[in-house]
Amino acid sequence: MQTIVTDSPREAAEYLNAGGIVAFPTETVYGLGAGISYPAAVEKIFRAKGRPADNPLIVHIATPADIDSVAREIGSDARKLVRHFFPGPLTLVLKKSELVPREVTAGLDTVGVRCPSNMIARNFLGFCNCPVAAPSANISGRPSSTSWAAVLHDLEGKIDCILKGTPSDIGLESTIVDCSGKTPLLLRTGAVSIEELQAVIPGIRTAESQNDDEPPKSPGLKYPHYAPTARIRLCEQGESVLPAEKSSSAWIGMSSPPATVRYTSVRQCGTIEEYARILFDFFRQCDALDIDTIYCELPPAKGIGQAIRDRLTRAAALH
Ligand code: TXA
Ligand code: MG
């Protein structure tokens, strides 16, 4: 299959409206979309990414009001979250409407819904003739794509079209809150921080406050994620780093790297937002340079720092 690269949201939507699969920019990471009215295209996404069949997709809507077409029984807490954070980097899990086929939700009765704030994404979604199911546009298990070049690297020849945009502003996937039960439950941290969520829903539950016997609520979270080929070594701020056995190392963090290691590549981030924005791209650069070990400094667990810690811990768990 030939993959067309375009900067026209209208042209990209034409591919989707013809039953194709199309990568598009959002403020979090790039998505790989199929119209929810095209179950065969939805299945193509799973094949292109090598995604496990039981991992549901998030449905993307062009405007916040479209939520009522894809979800039902939307409670007052969910409405509050929509008012505060849509459009933006927040996904709500809600009971699904009949419009959403089970190919999208992997058989679940619930659906993840997100309205991105990125203007290219919203233009594109506006030209699509139905809501768009989209996971992150990367090979399953690898770091998410935060640029169209990263999408091309992972998926060229496997998807119909890439809508070009600028690099993702945030760089990490959306915060996910499950609002399908009595009390909202945080499933995945992201740019909408726990502090911001608690300001709107003081009683929101987090994974830590959940009973261990309860089944995991987000099917995707049990799978390995975000990992470069290089091995990840985590360290807390100020912790000294022992040299790895192999020679080729890299450092990313907010501090300057400990001098115990000689590095091929170093990224010292000025802000926590910059750390989030460049993290996945840095992982990909390290793979291109054949780095063996990436030392990653865990940032403070405040704001988006929680989400960075979560992604780093998952990426490190693979090795
Ligand atoms: O920022 C984002 O969320 C990006 C952009 C493209 O919107 N998308 C994204 O999709 O990160 P993905 O598929 O890589 O991650 C979605 C996560 C998965 O862990 C999946 O299991 C979970 O959301 N999810 C989707 N629908 C769900 C549902 N109905 N109930 C529980 N978890 C759900
Ligand atoms: Mg993903």
XYZ file of N, CA, C and O in Angstrom, residues 96-284:
756
model
N -21.360 3.253 26.042
C -21.357 3.602 24.619
C -22.775 3.674 24.056
O -23.681 3.011 24.559
N -22.934 4.467 23.004
C -24.216 4.502 22.299
C -24.224 3.416 21.225
O -23.188 2.796 20.948
N -25.380 3.236 20.583
C -25.481 2.206 19.541
C -24.660 2.532 18.306
O -24.351 1.657 17.498
N -24.318 3.813 18.166
C -23.531 4.236 17.004
C -22.125 3.609 17.002
O -21.488 3.482 15.960
N -21.644 3.218 18.197
C -20.254 2.740 18.306
C -20.222 1.213 18.201
O -20.743 0.520 19.073
N -19.625 0.669 17.147
C -19.607 -0.789 16.988
C -18.589 -1.458 17.920
O -17.661 -0.809 18.404
N -18.768 -2.775 18.142
C -17.900 -3.463 19.115
C -16.469 -3.625 18.613
O -15.554 -3.850 19.391
N -16.270 -3.482 17.301
C -14.889 -3.509 16.775
C -14.066 -2.390 17.427
O -12.862 -2.531 17.648
N -14.714 -1.258 17.715
C -14.017 -0.097 18.294
C -13.722 -0.327 19.771
O -12.638 0.008 20.261
N -14.679 -0.909 20.501
C -14.544 -1.009 21.958
C -14.041 -2.379 22.392
O -14.035 -2.676 23.590
N -13.623 -3.211 21.447
C -13.144 -4.567 21.745
C -14.179 -5.324 22.571
O -13.841 -6.024 23.523
N -15.437 -5.140 22.216
C -16.507 -5.900 22.855
C -17.050 -5.289 24.136
O -18.041 -5.759 24.686
N -16.407 -4.217 24.651
C -16.880 -3.592 25.901
C -18.169 -2.806 25.653
O -18.456 -2.386 24.533
N -18.908 -2.564 26.741
C -20.121 -1.761 26.670
C -19.801 -0.274 26.890
O -20.679 0.583 26.895
N -18.513 0.021 27.120
C -18.104 1.412 27.347
C -17.233 1.902 26.190
O -16.712 1.094 25.413
N -17.105 3.221 26.090
C -16.267 3.801 25.036
C -15.447 4.956 25.614
O -15.947 5.714 26.452
N -14.190 5.080 25.187
C -13.359 6.235 25.536
C -13.652 7.341 24.533
O -13.665 7.092 23.328
N -13.911 8.570 25.018
C -14.254 9.679 24.127
C -13.323 10.856 24.386
O -13.092 11.229 25.541
N -12.794 11.435 23.295
C -11.907 12.592 23.443
C -12.165 13.589 22.327
O -12.393 13.206 21.178
N -12.127 14.881 22.689
C -12.229 15.957 21.698
C -10.900 16.713 21.729
O -10.649 17.479 22.660
N -10.021 16.485 20.752
C -8.709 17.142 20.792
C -8.831 18.656 20.612
O -9.802 19.132 20.014
N -7.843 19.402 21.110
C -7.867 20.861 20.951
C -7.033 21.317 19.757
O -7.223 22.425 19.265
N -6.130 20.467 19.282
C -5.278 20.824 18.142
C -6.144 21.227 16.941
O -7.070 20.508 16.570
N -5.869 22.391 16.354
C -6.756 22.911 15.307
C -6.728 22.078 14.036
O -7.754 21.924 13.372
N -5.570 21.522 13.689
C -5.520 20.668 12.485
C -6.382 19.426 12.722
O -7.140 19.002 11.853
N -6.297 18.879 13.932
C -7.110 17.702 14.267
C -8.593 18.039 14.171
O -9.390 17.280 13.611
N -8.964 19.198 14.706
C -10.393 19.549 14.711
C -10.899 19.807 13.294
O -12.028 19.442 12.951
N -10.068 20.447 12.447
C -10.456 20.633 11.038
C -10.675 19.290 10.375
O -11.683 19.065 9.704
N -9.701 18.402 10.574
C -9.773 17.067 9.983
C -11.037 16.345 10.459
O -11.823 15.832 9.647
N -11.261 16.324 11.776
C -12.431 15.617 12.319
C -13.723 16.222 11.774
O -14.705 15.517 11.520
N -13.703 17.551 11.549
C -14.880 18.224 10.997
C -15.198 17.771 9.576
O -16.360 17.752 9.166
N -14.180 17.405 8.804
C -14.391 16.924 7.425
C -14.743 15.437 7.380
O -15.170 14.938 6.342
N -14.512 14.711 8.477
C -14.825 13.275 8.488
C -16.339 13.095 8.647
O -16.982 13.858 9.357
N -16.890 12.074 7.987
C -18.354 11.933 8.002
C -18.894 11.148 9.198
O -20.078 10.858 9.271
N -18.018 10.816 10.160
C -18.459 10.165 11.406
C -17.339 10.340 12.435
O -16.227 10.736 12.067
N -17.594 10.066 13.722
C -16.506 10.123 14.717
C -15.378 9.158 14.339
O -15.592 8.196 13.590
N -14.174 9.423 14.872
C -12.971 8.711 14.421
C -12.336 7.921 15.571
O -11.923 8.498 16.578
N -12.279 6.594 15.404
C -11.611 5.742 16.388
C -10.117 5.792 16.118
O -9.689 5.577 14.987
N -9.315 6.094 17.162
C -7.875 6.210 16.926
C -7.045 5.874 18.149
O -7.194 6.498 19.197
N -6.144 4.896 18.015
C -5.093 4.712 19.019
C -3.917 5.602 18.638
O -3.964 6.299 17.619
N -2.870 5.587 19.435
C -1.661 6.312 19.060
C -1.062 5.674 17.790
O -1.180 4.466 17.592
N -0.426 6.512 16.957
C 0.038 6.065 15.633
C 1.465 5.524 15.697
O 2.410 6.132 15.186
N 1.623 4.372 16.360
C 2.939 3.733 16.484
C 2.738 2.234 16.412
O 1.616 1.749 16.567
N 3.826 1.496 16.186
C 3.755 0.045 16.310
C 3.502 -0.275 17.790
O 4.113 0.350 18.665
N 2.597 -1.202 18.061
C 2.231 -1.541 19.446
C 3.465 -1.808 20.303
O 4.376 -2.521 19.883
N 3.473 -1.222 21.506
C 4.570 -1.455 22.437
C 5.695 -0.446 22.330
O 6.490 -0.285 23.243
N 5.773 0.272 21.183
C 6.855 1.237 20.954
C 6.426 2.618 21.491
O 5.251 2.841 21.774
N 7.371 3.556 21.590
C 6.974 4.901 22.020
C 5.948 5.490 21.046
O 6.015 5.248 19.850
N 4.989 6.254 21.568
C 4.014 6.919 20.704
C 4.731 7.893 19.774
O 5.829 8.359 20.073
N 4.090 8.201 18.640
C 4.676 9.133 17.670
C 4.270 10.562 18.012
O 3.093 10.843 18.183
N 5.252 11.453 18.084
C 4.952 12.858 18.361
C 5.294 13.746 17.171
O 5.286 14.964 17.285
N 5.598 13.141 16.011
C 5.829 13.904 14.784
C 5.360 13.052 13.609
O 5.270 11.821 13.731
N 5.094 13.709 12.486
C 4.638 12.906 11.341
C 5.768 12.031 10.811
O 5.520 10.943 10.276
N 7.003 12.466 11.016
C 8.137 11.650 10.558
C 8.210 10.337 11.350
O 8.553 9.279 10.797
N 7.883 10.392 12.635
C 7.878 9.168 13.454
C 6.774 8.218 12.978
O 6.964 6.999 12.937
N 5.624 8.791 12.596
C 4.535 7.960 12.067
C 4.995 7.267 10.790
O 4.809 6.055 10.603
N 5.635 8.041 9.908
C 6.114 7.496 8.633
C 7.092 6.350 8.896
O 7.037 5.298 8.260
N 7.992 6.556 9.852
C 8.994 5.544 10.187
C 8.321 4.230 10.597
O 8.706 3.154 10.152
N 7.287 4.322 11.451
C 6.651 3.098 11.973
C 5.661 2.471 10.989
O 5.528 1.251 10.962
N 4.957 3.307 10.218
C 3.747 2.803 9.544
C 3.720 2.990 8.033
O 2.699 2.684 7.394
N 4.818 3.459 7.438
C 4.816 3.657 5.982
C 4.497 2.335 5.273
O 5.049 1.285 5.618
N 3.585 2.397 4.305
C 3.204 1.205 3.554
C 2.090 0.400 4.221
O 1.556 -0.530 3.635
N 1.752 0.762 5.470
C 0.704 0.014 6.190
C -0.568 0.827 6.358
O -1.584 0.303 6.816
N -0.505 2.142 6.065
C -1.683 2.998 6.260
C -1.896 3.840 5.003
O -0.980 4.008 4.190
N -3.112 4.382 4.835
C -3.438 5.065 3.585
C -2.867 6.472 3.510
O -2.454 6.927 2.453
N -2.861 7.183 4.640
C -2.525 8.610 4.568
C -1.972 9.102 5.894
O -2.337 8.605 6.960
N -1.072 10.087 5.820
C -0.592 10.802 7.013
C -0.915 12.275 6.822
O -0.511 12.876 5.819
N -1.672 12.839 7.760
C -1.916 14.286 7.755
C -0.773 14.932 8.546
O -0.600 14.668 9.736
N -0.021 15.779 7.833
C 1.156 16.412 8.430
C 0.731 17.514 9.395
O -0.176 18.281 9.091
N 1.398 17.615 10.506
C 1.191 18.739 11.415
C 2.515 19.032 12.079
O 3.538 18.426 11.748
N 2.496 19.955 13.034
C 3.707 20.254 13.781
C 3.902 19.167 14.848
O 2.983 18.396 15.110
N 5.093 19.105 15.466
C 5.281 18.132 16.557
C 4.244 18.365 17.669
O 3.826 19.502 17.902
N 3.829 17.289 18.340
C 2.792 17.386 19.372
C 3.234 18.314 20.500
O 4.366 18.209 20.983
N 2.335 19.218 20.925
C 2.666 20.197 21.976
C 2.950 19.523 23.310
O 3.837 19.941 24.045
N 2.164 18.510 23.650
C 2.267 17.897 24.988
C 3.241 16.724 24.978
O 4.108 16.625 25.833
N 3.088 15.819 24.020
C 4.064 14.740 23.855
C 3.740 13.457 24.599
O 4.408 12.442 24.394
N 2.765 13.459 25.503
C 2.313 12.233 26.177
C 0.815 12.082 25.938
O 0.108 13.072 25.742
N 0.327 10.829 26.006
C -1.076 10.550 25.717
C -2.001 11.186 26.759
O -1.587 11.485 27.874
N -3.291 11.288 26.378
C -4.290 11.956 27.216
C -4.469 11.274 28.581
O -4.226 10.075 28.741
N -4.912 12.062 29.535
C -5.384 11.555 30.820
C -6.688 10.794 30.556
O -7.513 11.253 29.764
N -6.867 9.620 31.185
C -8.127 8.885 31.002
C -8.858 8.756 32.343
O -8.268 8.320 33.338
N -10.127 9.168 32.355
C -10.962 9.036 33.548
C -12.186 8.193 33.212
O -12.906 8.491 32.253
N -12.398 7.122 33.972
C -13.558 6.256 33.770
C -14.749 6.842 34.527
O -14.755 6.882 35.759
N -15.732 7.305 33.774
C -16.948 7.886 34.371
C -18.144 6.968 34.163
O -19.287 7.403 34.229
N -17.895 5.671 33.897
C -19.017 4.764 33.620
C -19.591 4.160 34.905
O -20.658 3.565 34.892
N -18.880 4.325 36.023
C -19.377 3.809 37.307
C -19.882 4.947 38.185
O -20.115 6.055 37.702
N -20.021 4.646 39.492
C -20.581 5.652 40.413
C -19.635 6.827 40.618
O -20.017 7.976 40.487
N -18.358 6.494 40.966
C -17.378 7.546 41.239
C -16.311 7.531 40.146
O -15.785 6.458 39.831
N -15.978 8.689 39.556
C -14.942 8.711 38.514
C -13.624 8.113 39.009
O -13.230 8.309 40.164
N -12.964 7.378 38.125
C -11.724 6.683 38.456
C -10.653 7.056 37.435
O -10.858 6.916 36.229
N -9.510 7.535 37.920
C -8.401 7.879 37.026
C -7.733 6.595 36.531
O -7.245 5.807 37.334
N -7.716 6.398 35.203
C -7.104 5.181 34.647
C -5.700 5.429 34.122
O -4.856 4.541 34.143
N -5.466 6.623 33.565
C -4.129 6.926 33.012
C -3.838 8.391 33.269
O -4.680 9.236 33.021
N -2.631 8.686 33.762
C -2.246 10.074 33.998
C -1.828 10.719 32.678
O -1.422 10.037 31.740
N -1.922 12.042 32.617
C -1.555 12.769 31.397
C -1.442 14.249 31.707
O -1.242 14.626 32.873
N -1.613 15.088 30.697
C -1.395 16.527 30.883
C -2.452 17.161 31.770
O -2.201 18.179 32.408
N -3.672 16.613 31.794
C -4.642 17.070 32.803
C -4.247 16.345 34.091
O -4.374 15.128 34.195
N -3.719 17.112 35.053
C -3.081 16.475 36.221
C -4.108 16.048 37.263
O -5.262 16.495 37.247
N -3.669 15.210 38.203
C -4.533 14.777 39.301
C -5.015 15.997 40.088
O -6.185 16.082 40.463
N -4.106 16.958 40.308
C -4.480 18.162 41.048
C -5.622 18.897 40.347
O -6.585 19.326 40.985
N -5.527 19.037 39.013
C -6.586 19.731 38.263
C -7.898 18.957 38.307
O -8.975 19.550 38.401
N -7.805 17.624 38.229
C -9.030 16.809 38.279
C -9.693 16.924 39.647
O -10.914 17.070 39.753
N -8.867 16.883 40.705
C -9.419 16.957 42.062
C -10.083 18.305 42.334
O -11.028 18.390 43.111
N -9.608 19.354 41.653
C -10.224 20.671 41.829
C -11.656 20.665 41.294
O -12.506 21.425 41.762
N -11.927 19.802 40.313
C -13.270 19.738 39.723
C -14.104 18.626 40.381
O -15.283 18.799 40.666
N -13.470 17.449 40.616
C -14.148 16.296 41.236
C -13.343 15.895 42.473
O -12.450 15.034 42.394
N -13.617 16.490 43.631
C -12.796 16.215 44.823
C -12.734 14.727 45.184
O -11.721 14.253 45.680
N -13.786 13.959 44.890
C -13.820 12.545 45.308
C -13.266 11.582 44.283
O -13.416 10.363 44.439
N -12.607 12.070 43.238
C -12.122 11.177 42.174
C -11.206 10.097 42.754
O -10.404 10.372 43.664
N -11.361 8.855 42.258
C -10.518 7.764 42.751
C -9.307 7.580 41.843
O -9.376 7.839 40.644
N -8.195 7.118 42.438
C -7.002 6.828 41.645
C -6.697 5.335 41.800
O -7.308 4.670 42.643
N -5.757 4.828 41.004
C -5.436 3.388 41.055
C -5.081 2.968 42.479
O -5.456 1.891 42.930
N -4.381 3.840 43.213
C -3.931 3.498 44.570
C -5.121 3.312 45.507
O -5.082 2.499 46.425
N -6.182 4.089 45.272
C -7.332 3.999 46.174
C -8.261 2.853 45.783
O -9.262 2.603 46.405
N -7.901 2.141 44.692
C -8.753 1.059 44.217
C -8.422 -0.243 44.928
O -7.258 -0.511 45.227
N -9.444 -1.051 45.166
C -9.274 -2.369 45.771
C -8.504 -3.291 44.805
O -8.829 -3.365 43.629
N -7.505 -4.000 45.319
C -6.672 -4.873 44.479
C -7.447 -5.990 43.779
O -7.035 -6.482 42.746
N -8.578 -6.426 44.397
C -9.330 -7.539 43.799
C -10.113 -7.113 42.567
O -10.530 -7.952 41.773
N -10.317 -5.809 42.420
C -11.087 -5.371 41.255
C -10.293 -5.645 39.986
O -9.080 -5.478 39.965
N -10.976 -6.052 38.909
C -10.247 -6.297 37.665
C -9.707 -4.982 37.111
O -10.268 -3.929 37.392
N -8.583 -5.028 36.360
C -8.062 -3.791 35.786
C -9.105 -3.195 34.845
O -9.725 -3.917 34.075
N -9.298 -1.878 34.922
C -10.376 -1.253 34.185
C -9.987 -0.884 32.760
O -10.803 -0.702 31.899
N -8.691 -0.712 32.513
C -8.280 -0.322 31.176
C -7.508 -1.476 30.552
O -6.385 -1.755 30.941
N -8.130 -2.154 29.586
C -7.501 -3.361 29.039
C -6.085 -3.108 28.544
O -5.229 -3.976 28.657
N -5.837 -1.899 28.011
C -4.536 -1.624 27.406
C -3.407 -1.555 28.412
O -2.249 -1.780 28.081
N -3.736 -1.244 29.666
C -2.676 -0.966 30.630
C -1.900 -2.216 31.038
O -0.825 -2.110 31.620
N -2.419 -3.398 30.704
C -1.662 -4.594 31.075
C -0.568 -4.909 30.054
O 0.290 -5.733 30.290
N -0.598 -4.250 28.903
C 0.401 -4.540 27.868
C 1.639 -3.666 28.024
O 1.555 -2.547 28.498
N 2.803 -4.188 27.566
C 4.014 -3.358 27.581
C 3.839 -2.139 26.677
O 3.125 -2.199 25.689
N 4.493 -1.051 27.042
C 4.256 0.224 26.377
C 5.515 1.052 26.255
O 6.418 0.922 27.082
N 5.514 1.949 25.311
C 6.403 3.121 25.282
C 7.893 2.802 25.187
O 8.729 3.663 25.427
N 8.269 1.548 24.864
C 9.665 1.167 25.048
C 10.512 1.326 23.794
O 10.144 0.845 22.728
N 11.654 1.991 23.923
C 12.634 1.974 22.842
C 13.368 0.631 22.852
O 13.165 -0.177 23.759
N 14.227 0.405 21.870
C 15.033 -0.820 21.853
C 16.080 -0.768 22.963
O 16.421 -1.777 23.570
N 16.596 0.434 23.203
C 17.600 0.600 24.264
C 16.998 0.236 25.613
O 15.793 0.299 25.802
N 17.903 -0.158 26.549
C 17.446 -0.477 27.889
C 17.287 0.833 28.693
O 18.086 1.760 28.573
N 16.217 0.907 29.494
C 15.955 2.115 30.292
C 16.433 1.883 31.720
O 16.095 0.866 32.333
N 17.229 2.826 32.238
C 17.600 2.768 33.664
C 17.069 4.029 34.331
O 17.354 5.142 33.880
N 16.265 3.855 35.391
C 15.645 4.997 36.056
C 16.493 5.446 37.241
O 17.103 4.622 37.906
N 16.508 6.758 37.497
C 17.110 7.222 38.741
C 16.350 8.419 39.277
O 15.768 9.184 38.513
N 16.298 8.525 40.589
C 15.682 9.683 41.225
C 16.659 10.845 41.163
O 17.866 10.651 40.990
N 16.124 12.068 41.310
C 16.971 13.251 41.295
C 18.080 13.138 42.342
O 17.808 12.772 43.486
N 19.318 13.398 41.934
C 20.427 13.399 42.879
C 21.029 12.022 43.116
O 22.077 11.900 43.730
N 20.380 10.971 42.612
C 20.897 9.605 42.793
C 22.091 9.404 41.870
O 22.069 9.854 40.724
N 23.125 8.732 42.355
C 24.272 8.555 41.470
C 24.021 7.356 40.560
O 23.265 6.446 40.895
N 24.643 7.376 39.393
C 24.368 6.382 38.366
C 25.592 5.511 38.167
O 26.684 6.014 37.983
N 25.409 4.186 38.244
C 26.539 3.291 37.991
C 26.677 3.079 36.491
O 25.678 2.947 35.800
N 27.902 3.029 35.979
C 28.057 2.842 34.549
C 27.494 1.499 34.082
O 27.599 0.502 34.782
N 26.878 1.479 32.923
C 26.384 0.230 32.344
C 27.564 -0.542 31.784
O 28.631 0.021 31.555
N 27.368 -1.856 31.554
C 28.476 -2.652 31.023
C 28.833 -2.231 29.598
O 29.977 -2.171 29.225
N 27.794 -1.946 28.820
C 28.064 -1.547 27.439
C 28.349 -0.051 27.397
O 27.966 0.698 28.282
N 28.987 0.389 26.324
C 29.540 1.744 26.346
C 28.591 2.843 25.903
O 28.732 3.981 26.300
N 27.607 2.515 25.068
C 26.854 3.585 24.439
C 25.645 3.983 25.280
O 24.672 3.242 25.381
N 25.724 5.167 25.914
C 24.687 5.585 26.856
C 24.135 6.954 26.508
O 24.783 7.746 25.829
N 22.925 7.229 27.014
C 22.310 8.546 26.850
C 21.678 8.962 28.165
O 21.419 8.119 29.034
N 21.443 10.256 28.295
C 20.847 10.799 29.525
C 19.712 11.728 29.155
O 19.838 12.558 28.248
N 18.578 11.597 29.865
C 17.524 12.607 29.771
C 17.013 12.896 31.175
O 16.860 11.981 31.991
N 16.838 14.186 31.461
C 16.367 14.572 32.786
C 16.347 16.074 32.908
O 16.548 16.792 31.922
N 16.087 16.554 34.127
C 16.063 17.994 34.354
C 17.380 18.469 34.955
O 17.718 19.639 34.895
N 18.126 17.540 35.543
C 19.443 17.880 36.103
C 20.507 17.609 35.054
O 20.251 16.928 34.063
N 21.726 18.094 35.312
C 22.821 17.703 34.428
C 23.204 16.273 34.797
O 23.048 15.853 35.951
N 23.699 15.501 33.822
C 23.918 14.077 34.086
C 25.073 13.831 35.049
O 26.056 14.558 35.027
N 24.958 12.795 35.914
C 26.074 12.432 36.791
C 27.304 12.079 35.947
O 27.163 11.483 34.876
N 28.473 12.444 36.438
C 29.688 12.308 35.633
C 30.250 10.890 35.613
O 31.269 10.636 34.973
N 29.572 9.929 36.276
C 30.100 8.563 36.335
C 29.991 7.826 34.996
O 30.543 6.745 34.831
N 29.263 8.378 34.072
C 29.036 7.719 32.788
C 29.447 8.670 31.669
O 29.295 9.881 31.796
N 30.002 8.103 30.562
C 30.235 8.947 29.382
C 29.050 8.752 28.426
O 28.671 7.633 28.120
N 28.448 9.863 27.996
C 27.208 9.773 27.220
C 27.431 10.122 25.753
O 28.183 11.033 25.431
N 26.722 9.398 24.873
C 26.711 9.730 23.454
C 25.736 10.872 23.201
O 25.922 11.680 22.302
N 24.664 10.923 24.009
C 23.626 11.923 23.777
C 23.048 12.368 25.111
O 22.781 11.535 25.978
N 22.883 13.677 25.292
C 22.372 14.223 26.559
C 21.248 15.209 26.283
O 21.396 16.087 25.436
N 20.126 15.070 26.980
C 19.077 16.096 26.926
C 18.768 16.538 28.345
O 18.277 15.763 29.154
N 19.100 17.790 28.642
C 18.742 18.360 29.930
C 17.580 19.318 29.691
O 17.725 20.306 28.962
N 16.427 19.019 30.291
C 15.211 19.777 29.997
C 15.067 20.936 30.973
O 15.275 20.780 32.172
N 14.689 22.102 30.435
C 14.546 23.303 31.254
C 13.259 23.294 32.070
O 13.199 23.872 33.158
N 12.227 22.645 31.550
C 10.944 22.591 32.260
C 10.395 21.169 32.194
O 10.804 20.373 31.347
N 9.432 20.912 33.064
C 8.819 19.586 33.082
C 7.976 19.370 31.819
O 7.868 18.263 31.301
N 7.404 20.461 31.295
C 6.613 20.368 30.050
C 7.526 19.983 28.882
O 7.145 19.204 28.013
N 8.730 20.558 28.871
C 9.679 20.214 27.804
C 10.064 18.730 27.905
O 10.169 18.033 26.885
N 10.231 18.251 29.129
C 10.580 16.840 29.340
C 9.501 15.951 28.713
O 9.791 15.010 27.956
N 8.228 16.263 29.012
C 7.120 15.472 28.465
C 7.118 15.534 26.937
O 6.968 14.523 26.252
N 7.331 16.745 26.413
C 7.207 16.970 24.965
C 8.241 16.183 24.170
O 7.954 15.663 23.103
N 9.466 16.087 24.688
C 10.537 15.498 23.869
C 10.846 14.042 24.210
O 11.603 13.391 23.500
N 10.244 13.519 25.299
C 10.641 12.199 25.791
C 10.595 11.110 24.717
O 11.589 10.420 24.464
N 9.440 10.935 24.056
C 9.316 9.837 23.090
C 10.208 10.059 21.876
O 10.763 9.111 21.317
N 10.351 11.328 21.463
C 11.222 11.623 20.330
C 12.682 11.297 20.689
O 13.438 10.767 19.874
N 13.044 11.590 21.937
C 14.399 11.275 22.390
C 14.634 9.755 22.367
O 15.678 9.285 21.920
N 13.651 8.996 22.829
C 13.762 7.524 22.770
C 14.023 7.076 21.333
O 14.861 6.220 21.067
N 13.281 7.654 20.391
C 13.427 7.251 18.984
C 14.812 7.648 18.444
O 15.431 6.884 17.711
